[in-house]
Amino acid sequence: MIQEDIDRISDELEMAYKRYPVLESVGVKTWVNGAFTFSPDGNPLVGPVRGLPNYWLACGVMAGFLQGGGVGKTLAEWMISGETEADAWPMDNARYGSFTSNTEYIRQTTGQFYARRFVMTYPNEQLWAGRPLKTAPAYTKMNENGALWGESWGLEIPLLFAPKSFKENPTLKRSNAFELVGRECKAARETAAILDITGFSRFRVSGESARSWLDRLLAGRLPAENRVRLCPMLAPSGRLRGDLTVLNWGDGTFWIMGSYYLRAWHKRWFEDHLENGVEVADISDAIAGFSVSGPKSREILASLARDDISNDAMPFMSAKYMDIGLVRASVARLSVTGELGYEINCEASHHQQLYDMLLDAGRRYEAAEIGYYALNSLRLEKSFGIWNAEFMQAYTPGMTGLDRWIDWRKKGFIGRESALGEERTGSSETLVTLEIDAVDADASGYEPVWHQGKRVGFVTSGGYGHTVGKSLAMSFVPASLAKVGAEFACHIVGEERGARIIANSPYDPKGVRMRA
């Protein structure tokens, strides 16, 4: 504790005495003057600590009187049931990696939080404390080519590519980057788009029991050799623990790919359920890569690869090792853009070489570099959900539509019985795609959704679909209202706008282009 300094708070004390006159006669018997405890984002640090069995945290609670009850309730549920009633991610200590223990990082980020505690942060605003910290090997060249950067778990990721003098204006409405993002989306649909995919997590799973362990851990059907599958991961309650991509490289090695910022969270879950005969290694910092997607992507890749990558030789959702120029790569044929596309993974030391080759080969086909703003627009046009928006640990497979990836025939996977119960009874809520009558602002998340004057949901994520020309959002609504054409309203930056359910995947609803 620090010695009290009454003069420093004299104005506040005067207000308190006026508000509570009894203080003038009762007085103050005990003064408490101590430092606030801040984490980099201001939220508490709660939950089990990876690698230390039965060791739990409940610290960094900035406002103890206000937050203590919720922290205690969350911790008790976690200890007793292994899960919490509400999604505990915002206070889970696994949202941080070891890099955040650096003293200078803590000084910069906690100082930034304190200075901005009552300052509004815009959805597209970038805060620079503790940055840049981690960068992909091709960062410098991407920077030279006009990349504007965001951050994911300490890693710089490209948001868009712009002229050197360009600066995006923080705003609640469409920013001055709107047209630039539209051009990147157009390239992805008409020619080809090159995107840095270093910012995805990658776990290598190997060992004699690797397949049986994955079969129990994941609810989906595992891929055959040289194939890829999307697999939900469930908690015992049947709620979501991950929306993961599983790759089988055909040599006894599997990869699990997911969100980069969930690395510590997923690794803790993997280790909590680990079995003999299985090795799980986080290779996210050792592997980098680029995706190439769009109608010209096969021609670009074919100009660099020795392998046959025709549709017959490398169909949709296949995976194989191949040489891309000088780079030995692990290539999967899939795409979040909804186009024909490939994800090219390589050793981090080869990332710069891969970048140069792809740019050089792509010039002939007018390929463009794109960032994650464009990817968000493109995935909304396909109604593809993402974690921490459409998919969270408070949601279920039935609500989100991820139940279509569950292999109900297999026995013994975590969460099976609970998920089966929902499959039989159905979910009370359904994830839908909305078209919003927007003018100069689009939904971004948490906007209320109304039906006949009653709030029935919130937007999970949204944005402008540049190539379909629609303002799009995704939301959970009561299953009874989840009909194409159903009318709703949504508040966008304080303005009520009409909204209606449209069929999922407004762009290429049958997925023909991904399978071309």
PDB file of C-alpha atoms in Angstrom, residues 61-62 81 88 94 102 124 126 193 230 237 260 299 302 314 328 338 356 387 393 409 415 457 460 499:
ATOM      1  CA  VAL A  61      -8.986  -7.846 -11.430  1.00  0.00           C
ATOM      2  CA  MET A  62      -9.005  -4.103 -11.961  1.00  0.00           C
ATOM      3  CA  SER A  81     -17.654 -28.620 -14.090  1.00  0.00           C
ATOM      4  CA  ALA A  88     -14.961 -17.047 -20.384  1.00  0.00           C
ATOM      5  CA  ALA A  94      -4.778 -18.431 -22.357  1.00  0.00           C
ATOM      6  CA  ASN A 102       8.106  -9.156 -21.396  1.00  0.00           C
ATOM      7  CA  ASN A 124     -10.926  -0.171 -37.573  1.00  0.00           C
ATOM      8  CA  GLN A 126      -5.032   0.218 -34.765  1.00  0.00           C
ATOM      9  CA  ALA A 193      -5.429 -12.862 -54.927  1.00  0.00           C
ATOM     10  CA  LEU A 230     -13.276 -29.356 -41.526  1.00  0.00           C
ATOM     11  CA  SER A 237     -21.405 -30.232 -22.757  1.00  0.00           C
ATOM     12  CA  TYR A 260      -3.540 -17.955 -34.527  1.00  0.00           C
ATOM     13  CA  GLU A 299      -2.379 -21.270 -63.698  1.00  0.00           C
ATOM     14  CA  ALA A 302       1.116 -24.567 -62.239  1.00  0.00           C
ATOM     15  CA  MET A 314      -5.488 -32.388 -57.072  1.00  0.00           C
ATOM     16  CA  ARG A 328       9.521 -27.485 -50.620  1.00  0.00           C
ATOM     17  CA  GLY A 338     -14.968 -19.094 -51.963  1.00  0.00           C
ATOM     18  CA  ASP A 356       8.815 -13.237 -54.578  1.00  0.00           C
ATOM     19  CA  TRP A 387     -14.297 -17.951 -34.367  1.00  0.00           C
ATOM     20  CA  GLN A 393     -17.631 -21.727 -26.758  1.00  0.00           C
ATOM     21  CA  ARG A 409     -21.666 -42.702 -36.882  1.00  0.00           C
ATOM     22  CA  GLY A 415     -19.318 -34.136 -26.432  1.00  0.00           C
ATOM     23  CA  GLY A 457     -30.675 -11.228 -31.548  1.00  0.00           C
ATOM     24  CA  THR A 460     -22.216 -11.607 -34.866  1.00  0.00           C
ATOM     25  CA  ALA A 499     -32.846  -6.065 -42.832  1.00  0.00           C
TER      26      ALA A 499
END
